[in-house]
Amino acid sequence: MSFWVSTPPAMRLTDAVARVARRLGADGIGVERLDDDQLLELLSDTTEARKALELVVASASAEVSRRSGRDRGYGGLAQRRGLRTGTALVQQITGLGRGDVARAVRAGEELAPTVAVSAEPVGSGADAAPQTAVAPPPEVPEWLQLVRGALAAGALSQAQFHAIRSGLGEPPVEHYPELDAEFLPQAWTRAVRLLLDEAATLAVEDLRHQARIARDRLDPVGVTLRFEERFAALLPPVDRRERSVPRPHPVRR
């Protein structure tokens, strides 16, 4: 099993921004003075900085969402600031669209540790509070470790991560009960490795397309199910009801 070696995003951000500042000089943006190689190097450095910033924004957005959950009631972070949801609060601060915030939250949740609350209180009397500790993380399959690790290490942008994650989906082991339980997860691992290799040369749209092609090849039953769902969605409501009513089996005499 291979893993990405991840440098903390804050360190990557600091290094990349320092390189950008050196290339631009003290008088601000003057890209027209750069030669071709310097211009591409500048773009590469700014991309690395953006990827690191995306991770920070994703982690912070996921935490804002957690602190604004329905279980917090009116004491939630967003609710105390007059907003209904954490998404609305992140939108207000960042100026991002709802879809962008939702994707950032999902990415942050993918990388966040699992937090558990212990039953044993800390302190005594009325001031006692539940103890919060990071629980042992659940076992994560190799294919998911690879794609999450690539995001955390800056090898994938957030858009590339979602292209692979949503395009490939998860191994539908329930469609193939006759197969060994590890067969599909291992096939997903091979597919993720190939997609990670291609990510550096493919546009995000093409990467998502390749991920969906891989999913369809690995899950032919899912192809049929998804086609039937799309076909049913095109039917008028009356036809949907008629198709949903089970037909009685003929009685054998």
GROMACS .gro file of C-alpha atoms in nm:
model
  253
    1MET     CA    1   0.000   0.000   0.000
    2SER     CA    2   0.135   0.343  -0.091
    3PHE     CA    3   0.063   0.672   0.082
    4TRP     CA    4   0.116   1.037   0.000
    5VAL     CA    5   0.371   1.219   0.211
    6SER     CA    6   0.183   1.532   0.315
    7THR     CA    7   0.346   1.859   0.415
    8PRO     CA    8   0.110   2.072   0.630
    9PRO     CA    9  -0.092   2.307   0.408
   10ALA     CA   10   0.016   2.613   0.609
   11MET     CA   11   0.381   2.535   0.531
   12ARG     CA   12   0.307   2.476   0.163
   13LEU     CA   13   0.111   2.800   0.151
   14THR     CA   14   0.390   3.001   0.314
   15ASP     CA   15   0.656   2.860   0.082
   16ALA     CA   16   0.448   2.910  -0.232
   17VAL     CA   17   0.348   3.267  -0.143
   18ALA     CA   18   0.713   3.352  -0.072
   19ARG     CA   19   0.812   3.227  -0.418
   20VAL     CA   20   0.529   3.426  -0.578
   21ALA     CA   21   0.638   3.740  -0.395
   22ARG     CA   22   0.998   3.698  -0.511
   23ARG     CA   23   0.892   3.651  -0.872
   24LEU     CA   24   0.664   3.955  -0.875
   25GLY     CA   25   0.898   4.184  -0.687
   26ALA     CA   26   0.813   4.462  -0.447
   27ASP     CA   27   0.626   4.677  -0.701
   28GLY     CA   28   0.336   4.436  -0.736
   29ILE     CA   29   0.205   4.237  -1.030
   30GLY     CA   30   0.427   4.276  -1.334
   31VAL     CA   31   0.380   3.952  -1.521
   32GLU     CA   32   0.454   4.116  -1.856
   33ARG     CA   33   0.820   4.139  -1.753
   34LEU     CA   34   0.854   3.764  -1.700
   35ASP     CA   35   0.985   3.535  -1.971
   36ASP     CA   36   0.792   3.222  -2.068
   37ASP     CA   37   0.953   2.992  -1.811
   38GLN     CA   38   0.917   3.245  -1.530
   39LEU     CA   39   0.551   3.302  -1.620
   40LEU     CA   40   0.471   2.929  -1.604
   41GLU     CA   41   0.666   2.892  -1.280
   42LEU     CA   42   0.463   3.179  -1.134
   43LEU     CA   43   0.141   3.010  -1.237
   44SER     CA   44   0.261   2.681  -1.083
   45ASP     CA   45   0.347   2.854  -0.755
   46THR     CA   46   0.012   3.033  -0.736
   47THR     CA   47  -0.164   2.702  -0.806
   48GLU     CA   48   0.020   2.537  -0.518
   49ALA     CA   49  -0.077   2.825  -0.291
   50ARG     CA   50  -0.440   2.799  -0.404
   51LYS     CA   51  -0.451   2.425  -0.334
   52ALA     CA   52  -0.319   2.484   0.017
   53LEU     CA   53  -0.571   2.763   0.074
   54GLU     CA   54  -0.851   2.538  -0.053
   55LEU     CA   55  -0.762   2.285   0.216
   56VAL     CA   56  -0.772   2.550   0.486
   57VAL     CA   57  -1.104   2.684   0.358
   58ALA     CA   58  -1.246   2.332   0.336
   59SER     CA   59  -1.142   2.242   0.690
   60ALA     CA   60  -1.271   2.571   0.830
   61SER     CA   61  -1.599   2.542   0.636
   62ALA     CA   62  -1.658   2.189   0.763
   63GLU     CA   63  -1.593   2.303   1.120
   64VAL     CA   64  -1.832   2.598   1.083
   65SER     CA   65  -2.092   2.354   0.951
   66ARG     CA   66  -2.036   2.119   1.247
   67ARG     CA   67  -2.066   2.403   1.498
   68SER     CA   68  -2.386   2.521   1.327
   69GLY     CA   69  -2.557   2.181   1.324
   70ARG     CA   70  -2.923   2.140   1.415
   71ASP     CA   71  -2.823   1.968   1.737
   72ARG     CA   72  -2.682   2.303   1.856
   73GLY     CA   73  -3.020   2.473   1.826
   74TYR     CA   74  -3.012   2.851   1.864
   75GLY     CA   75  -2.669   2.821   2.024
   76GLY     CA   76  -2.507   2.719   1.696
   77LEU     CA   77  -2.233   2.932   1.547
   78ALA     CA   78  -2.437   3.046   1.246
   79GLN     CA   79  -2.757   3.084   1.448
   80ARG     CA   80  -2.591   3.317   1.700
   81ARG     CA   81  -2.504   3.542   1.406
   82GLY     CA   82  -2.858   3.553   1.274
   83LEU     CA   83  -2.820   3.291   1.000
   84ARG     CA   84  -2.992   2.956   0.964
   85THR     CA   85  -2.707   2.734   0.845
   86GLY     CA   86  -2.333   2.705   0.846
   87THR     CA   87  -2.340   2.717   0.466
   88ALA     CA   88  -2.503   3.060   0.477
   89LEU     CA   89  -2.239   3.184   0.723
   90VAL     CA   90  -1.952   3.058   0.509
   91GLN     CA   91  -2.113   3.217   0.203
   92GLN     CA   92  -2.142   3.550   0.384
   93ILE     CA   93  -1.776   3.549   0.484
   94THR     CA   94  -1.619   3.408   0.168
   95GLY     CA   95  -1.852   3.529  -0.107
   96LEU     CA   96  -1.861   3.177  -0.252
   97GLY     CA   97  -2.167   3.024  -0.413
   98ARG     CA   98  -2.377   2.765  -0.232
   99GLY     CA   99  -2.242   2.482  -0.448
  100ASP     CA  100  -1.882   2.585  -0.388
  101VAL     CA  101  -1.940   2.597  -0.013
  102ALA     CA  102  -2.111   2.257  -0.018
  103ARG     CA  103  -1.814   2.106  -0.201
  104ALA     CA  104  -1.571   2.269   0.040
  105VAL     CA  105  -1.764   2.131   0.338
  106ARG     CA  106  -1.765   1.781   0.190
  107ALA     CA  107  -1.391   1.795   0.127
  108GLY     CA  108  -1.329   1.919   0.480
  109GLU     CA  109  -1.546   1.644   0.625
  110GLU     CA  110  -1.354   1.384   0.426
  111LEU     CA  111  -1.028   1.494   0.588
  112ALA     CA  112  -1.157   1.573   0.939
  113PRO     CA  113  -1.085   1.335   1.229
  114THR     CA  114  -1.376   1.163   1.400
  115VAL     CA  115  -1.464   1.336   1.727
  116ALA     CA  116  -1.626   1.141   2.007
  117VAL     CA  117  -1.761   1.259   2.344
  118SER     CA  118  -1.664   1.052   2.645
  119ALA     CA  119  -1.925   0.968   2.907
  120GLU     CA  120  -1.685   1.066   3.186
  121PRO     CA  121  -1.716   1.435   3.283
  122VAL     CA  122  -1.424   1.664   3.344
  123GLY     CA  123  -1.447   1.873   3.664
  124SER     CA  124  -1.701   1.839   3.940
  125GLY     CA  125  -2.046   1.960   4.030
  126ALA     CA  126  -2.238   2.193   3.803
  127ASP     CA  127  -1.923   2.290   3.617
  128ALA     CA  128  -1.858   1.935   3.502
  129ALA     CA  129  -1.832   1.907   3.125
  130PRO     CA  130  -1.816   1.605   2.893
  131GLN     CA  131  -1.468   1.510   2.785
  132THR     CA  132  -1.403   1.545   2.413
  133ALA     CA  133  -1.145   1.320   2.255
  134VAL     CA  134  -1.048   1.216   1.906
  135ALA     CA  135  -1.181   0.864   1.858
  136PRO     CA  136  -0.982   0.601   1.670
  137PRO     CA  137  -1.072   0.659   1.305
  138PRO     CA  138  -1.278   0.390   1.133
  139GLU     CA  139  -1.095   0.168   0.891
  140VAL     CA  140  -1.067   0.350   0.559
  141PRO     CA  141  -1.032   0.143   0.239
  142GLU     CA  142  -0.713   0.184   0.042
  143TRP     CA  143  -0.879   0.348  -0.258
  144LEU     CA  144  -1.026   0.619  -0.034
  145GLN     CA  145  -0.697   0.670   0.149
  146LEU     CA  146  -0.528   0.730  -0.185
  147VAL     CA  147  -0.768   0.996  -0.310
  148ARG     CA  148  -0.793   1.169   0.028
  149GLY     CA  149  -0.416   1.158   0.066
  150ALA     CA  150  -0.367   1.314  -0.277
  151LEU     CA  151  -0.597   1.601  -0.177
  152ALA     CA  152  -0.425   1.653   0.159
  153ALA     CA  153  -0.079   1.649  -0.003
  154GLY     CA  154  -0.171   1.904  -0.268
  155ALA     CA  155  -0.140   1.653  -0.551
  156LEU     CA  156  -0.507   1.717  -0.637
  157SER     CA  157  -0.705   2.036  -0.637
  158GLN     CA  158  -1.043   2.032  -0.469
  159ALA     CA  159  -1.211   2.024  -0.812
  160GLN     CA  160  -1.001   1.723  -0.918
  161PHE     CA  161  -1.076   1.549  -0.589
  162HIS     CA  162  -1.451   1.587  -0.637
  163ALA     CA  163  -1.422   1.479  -1.002
  164ILE     CA  164  -1.271   1.146  -0.895
  165ARG     CA  165  -1.475   1.106  -0.577
  166SER     CA  166  -1.815   1.175  -0.732
  167GLY     CA  167  -1.738   1.028  -1.073
  168LEU     CA  168  -1.613   0.695  -0.939
  169GLY     CA  169  -1.841   0.670  -0.637
  170GLU     CA  170  -1.798   0.380  -0.396
  171PRO     CA  171  -1.768   0.007  -0.467
  172PRO     CA  172  -2.127  -0.126  -0.496
  173VAL     CA  173  -2.054  -0.456  -0.324
  174GLU     CA  174  -2.427  -0.508  -0.265
  175HIS     CA  175  -2.479  -0.549  -0.643
  176TYR     CA  176  -2.249  -0.852  -0.656
  177PRO     CA  177  -2.305  -1.079  -0.352
  178GLU     CA  178  -2.141  -1.368  -0.537
  179LEU     CA  179  -1.802  -1.192  -0.554
  180ASP     CA  180  -1.534  -1.194  -0.287
  181ALA     CA  181  -1.586  -0.895  -0.055
  182GLU     CA  182  -1.242  -0.754  -0.141
  183PHE     CA  183  -1.272  -0.785  -0.519
  184LEU     CA  184  -1.447  -0.455  -0.592
  185PRO     CA  185  -1.250  -0.246  -0.335
  186GLN     CA  186  -0.928  -0.373  -0.494
  187ALA     CA  187  -1.062  -0.286  -0.840
  188TRP     CA  188  -1.148   0.063  -0.711
  189THR     CA  189  -0.792   0.100  -0.580
  190ARG     CA  190  -0.649   0.021  -0.923
  191ALA     CA  191  -0.890   0.267  -1.085
  192VAL     CA  192  -0.796   0.543  -0.840
  193ARG     CA  193  -0.426   0.489  -0.905
  194LEU     CA  194  -0.483   0.527  -1.279
  195LEU     CA  195  -0.696   0.838  -1.233
  196LEU     CA  196  -0.436   0.997  -1.005
  197ASP     CA  197  -0.171   0.936  -1.271
  198GLU     CA  198  -0.394   1.099  -1.535
  199ALA     CA  199  -0.501   1.393  -1.317
  200ALA     CA  200  -0.186   1.593  -1.399
  201THR     CA  201  -0.261   1.591  -1.773
  202LEU     CA  202  -0.642   1.590  -1.792
  203ALA     CA  203  -0.883   1.879  -1.756
  204VAL     CA  204  -1.121   1.845  -1.462
  205GLU     CA  205  -1.414   1.768  -1.694
  206ASP     CA  206  -1.216   1.494  -1.869
  207LEU     CA  207  -1.101   1.353  -1.536
  208ARG     CA  208  -1.463   1.328  -1.419
  209HIS     CA  209  -1.556   1.163  -1.748
  210GLN     CA  210  -1.278   0.907  -1.713
  211ALA     CA  211  -1.386   0.835  -1.355
  212ARG     CA  212  -1.742   0.768  -1.473
  213ILE     CA  213  -1.617   0.543  -1.752
  214ALA     CA  214  -1.416   0.344  -1.496
  215ARG     CA  215  -1.721   0.319  -1.270
  216ASP     CA  216  -1.943   0.194  -1.553
  217ARG     CA  217  -1.688  -0.067  -1.659
  218LEU     CA  218  -1.649  -0.195  -1.304
  219ASP     CA  219  -2.021  -0.187  -1.224
  220PRO     CA  220  -2.235  -0.299  -1.522
  221VAL     CA  221  -2.532  -0.367  -1.293
  222GLY     CA  222  -2.517  -0.005  -1.177
  223VAL     CA  223  -2.526   0.112  -1.539
  224THR     CA  224  -2.860  -0.064  -1.587
  225LEU     CA  225  -3.000   0.068  -1.258
  226ARG     CA  226  -2.899   0.426  -1.334
  227PHE     CA  227  -3.052   0.402  -1.684
  228GLU     CA  228  -3.381   0.275  -1.538
  229GLU     CA  229  -3.385   0.559  -1.283
  230ARG     CA  230  -3.328   0.821  -1.553
  231PHE     CA  231  -3.594   0.662  -1.775
  232ALA     CA  232  -3.848   0.655  -1.490
  233ALA     CA  233  -3.778   1.023  -1.416
  234LEU     CA  234  -3.880   1.111  -1.775
  235LEU     CA  235  -4.221   0.944  -1.744
  236PRO     CA  236  -4.536   1.145  -1.661
  237PRO     CA  237  -4.652   1.103  -1.299
  238VAL     CA  238  -4.942   0.875  -1.403
  239ASP     CA  239  -4.709   0.640  -1.588
  240ARG     CA  240  -4.476   0.635  -1.287
  241ARG     CA  241  -4.761   0.528  -1.058
  242GLU     CA  242  -4.867   0.261  -1.302
  243ARG     CA  243  -4.513   0.128  -1.327
  244SER     CA  244  -4.472   0.135  -0.949
  245VAL     CA  245  -4.784  -0.076  -0.883
  246PRO     CA  246  -4.680  -0.441  -0.865
  247ARG     CA  247  -4.866  -0.662  -1.109
  248PRO     CA  248  -5.036  -0.967  -0.951
  249HIS     CA  249  -4.884  -1.300  -1.038
  250PRO     CA  250  -5.115  -1.536  -1.227
  251VAL     CA  251  -5.282  -1.790  -1.005
  252ARG     CA  252  -5.189  -2.145  -1.089
  253ARG     CA  253  -5.482  -2.385  -1.072
   0.00000   0.00000   0.00000
